[in-house]
Amino acid sequence: MMPHHILEKALELKVFQVWELVRELEKDWEFLLTGKQIKDRVRTWVRNNLSTGFLVKVMNDPPMFTVRKYEKEWREHLRLRACPVCGEKFLPRKSQTLYCSETCANRQYAKRKWQKVKPEKRKPRKWTKEELNLLKETARKRGKLSAQDMRELARLLNRTFKAVQHKYYEEVRR
Ligand SMILES: [Zn+2]
């Protein structure tokens, strides 16, 4: 991979982060070079061309470069990605960046986790009269339910601790 190969891709991209240029070159050169070798060569090439003024750094965070002849219009050549969660367009900082923000990444993570929960467990099971009576009766006998009582009821009714706790505050200790 010679400097003119890098130049060719840089001219195609017009505005780029190092990883973008590396990714483009990998398509043609990964049969011969490792990703690290390509990255090293791209970095050296960028450094050399910044010093001659052929390239200009147009942004610091993330580091973004352009060929000088596109210096004025560099923003027009930015490649933005649409966030699959909120739809907002954003500038990816790595090739693996999928979401615009940590908030959206977390939201997606929570959604995936939720989707793994079996459908029958997603909808809270309705409380039967008998179950409700048992809850009320236990509460009446004990005066009030301790965490230990709620845990036992949860086990007995095959419900979560939270479900029992919620029902208790909803029905008994209003
Ligand atoms: Zn987003």
JSON list of N, CA, C and O and ligand atoms in Angstrom, two decimals, residues 83-88 99-101 104, ligand 1:
[
{"chain": "A", "resi": 83, "resn": "CYS", "atom": "N", "xyz": [-29.40, 7.71, 14.40]},
{"chain": "A", "resi": 83, "resn": "CYS", "atom": "CA", "xyz": [-29.50, 6.88, 15.61]},
{"chain": "A", "resi": 83, "resn": "CYS", "atom": "C", "xyz": [-30.77, 6.03, 15.51]},
{"chain": "A", "resi": 83, "resn": "CYS", "atom": "O", "xyz": [-31.85, 6.56, 15.27]},
{"chain": "A", "resi": 84, "resn": "PRO", "atom": "N", "xyz": [-30.65, 4.70, 15.63]},
{"chain": "A", "resi": 84, "resn": "PRO", "atom": "CA", "xyz": [-31.83, 3.84, 15.49]},
{"chain": "A", "resi": 84, "resn": "PRO", "atom": "C", "xyz": [-32.85, 3.99, 16.63]},
{"chain": "A", "resi": 84, "resn": "PRO", "atom": "O", "xyz": [-33.97, 3.53, 16.52]},
{"chain": "A", "resi": 85, "resn": "VAL", "atom": "N", "xyz": [-32.44, 4.66, 17.71]},
{"chain": "A", "resi": 85, "resn": "VAL", "atom": "CA", "xyz": [-33.36, 4.83, 18.84]},
{"chain": "A", "resi": 85, "resn": "VAL", "atom": "C", "xyz": [-34.15, 6.13, 18.71]},
{"chain": "A", "resi": 85, "resn": "VAL", "atom": "O", "xyz": [-35.38, 6.12, 18.73]},
{"chain": "A", "resi": 86, "resn": "CYS", "atom": "N", "xyz": [-33.45, 7.26, 18.57]},
{"chain": "A", "resi": 86, "resn": "CYS", "atom": "CA", "xyz": [-34.15, 8.55, 18.56]},
{"chain": "A", "resi": 86, "resn": "CYS", "atom": "C", "xyz": [-34.24, 9.16, 17.16]},
{"chain": "A", "resi": 86, "resn": "CYS", "atom": "O", "xyz": [-34.94, 10.14, 16.96]},
{"chain": "A", "resi": 87, "resn": "GLY", "atom": "N", "xyz": [-33.52, 8.58, 16.20]},
{"chain": "A", "resi": 87, "resn": "GLY", "atom": "CA", "xyz": [-33.59, 9.09, 14.83]},
{"chain": "A", "resi": 87, "resn": "GLY", "atom": "C", "xyz": [-32.70, 10.28, 14.56]},
{"chain": "A", "resi": 87, "resn": "GLY", "atom": "O", "xyz": [-32.56, 10.72, 13.41]},
{"chain": "A", "resi": 88, "resn": "GLU", "atom": "N", "xyz": [-32.08, 10.82, 15.60]},
{"chain": "A", "resi": 88, "resn": "GLU", "atom": "CA", "xyz": [-31.20, 11.98, 15.46]},
{"chain": "A", "resi": 88, "resn": "GLU", "atom": "C", "xyz": [-29.97, 11.62, 14.62]},
{"chain": "A", "resi": 88, "resn": "GLU", "atom": "O", "xyz": [-29.44, 10.53, 14.73]},
{"chain": "A", "resi": 99, "resn": "TYR", "atom": "N", "xyz": [-25.12, 4.35, 18.36]},
{"chain": "A", "resi": 99, "resn": "TYR", "atom": "CA", "xyz": [-26.13, 5.25, 18.93]},
{"chain": "A", "resi": 99, "resn": "TYR", "atom": "C", "xyz": [-25.56, 6.64, 19.14]},
{"chain": "A", "resi": 99, "resn": "TYR", "atom": "O", "xyz": [-24.37, 6.81, 19.38]},
{"chain": "A", "resi": 100, "resn": "CYS", "atom": "N", "xyz": [-26.46, 7.63, 19.15]},
{"chain": "A", "resi": 100, "resn": "CYS", "atom": "CA", "xyz": [-26.02, 9.02, 19.23]},
{"chain": "A", "resi": 100, "resn": "CYS", "atom": "C", "xyz": [-25.46, 9.36, 20.61]},
{"chain": "A", "resi": 100, "resn": "CYS", "atom": "O", "xyz": [-24.67, 10.26, 20.75]},
{"chain": "A", "resi": 101, "resn": "SER", "atom": "N", "xyz": [-25.91, 8.63, 21.64]},
{"chain": "A", "resi": 101, "resn": "SER", "atom": "CA", "xyz": [-25.53, 8.99, 23.00]},
{"chain": "A", "resi": 101, "resn": "SER", "atom": "C", "xyz": [-25.59, 7.78, 23.91]},
{"chain": "A", "resi": 101, "resn": "SER", "atom": "O", "xyz": [-26.15, 6.74, 23.53]},
{"chain": "A", "resi": 104, "resn": "CYS", "atom": "N", "xyz": [-29.24, 6.75, 24.60]},
{"chain": "A", "resi": 104, "resn": "CYS", "atom": "CA", "xyz": [-29.89, 5.91, 23.59]},
{"chain": "A", "resi": 104, "resn": "CYS", "atom": "C", "xyz": [-29.32, 4.50, 23.63]},
{"chain": "A", "resi": 104, "resn": "CYS", "atom": "O", "xyz": [-30.06, 3.53, 23.46]},
{"chain": "B", "resi": 1, "resn": "ZN", "atom": "ZN", "xyz": [-30.22, 8.64, 19.83]}
]
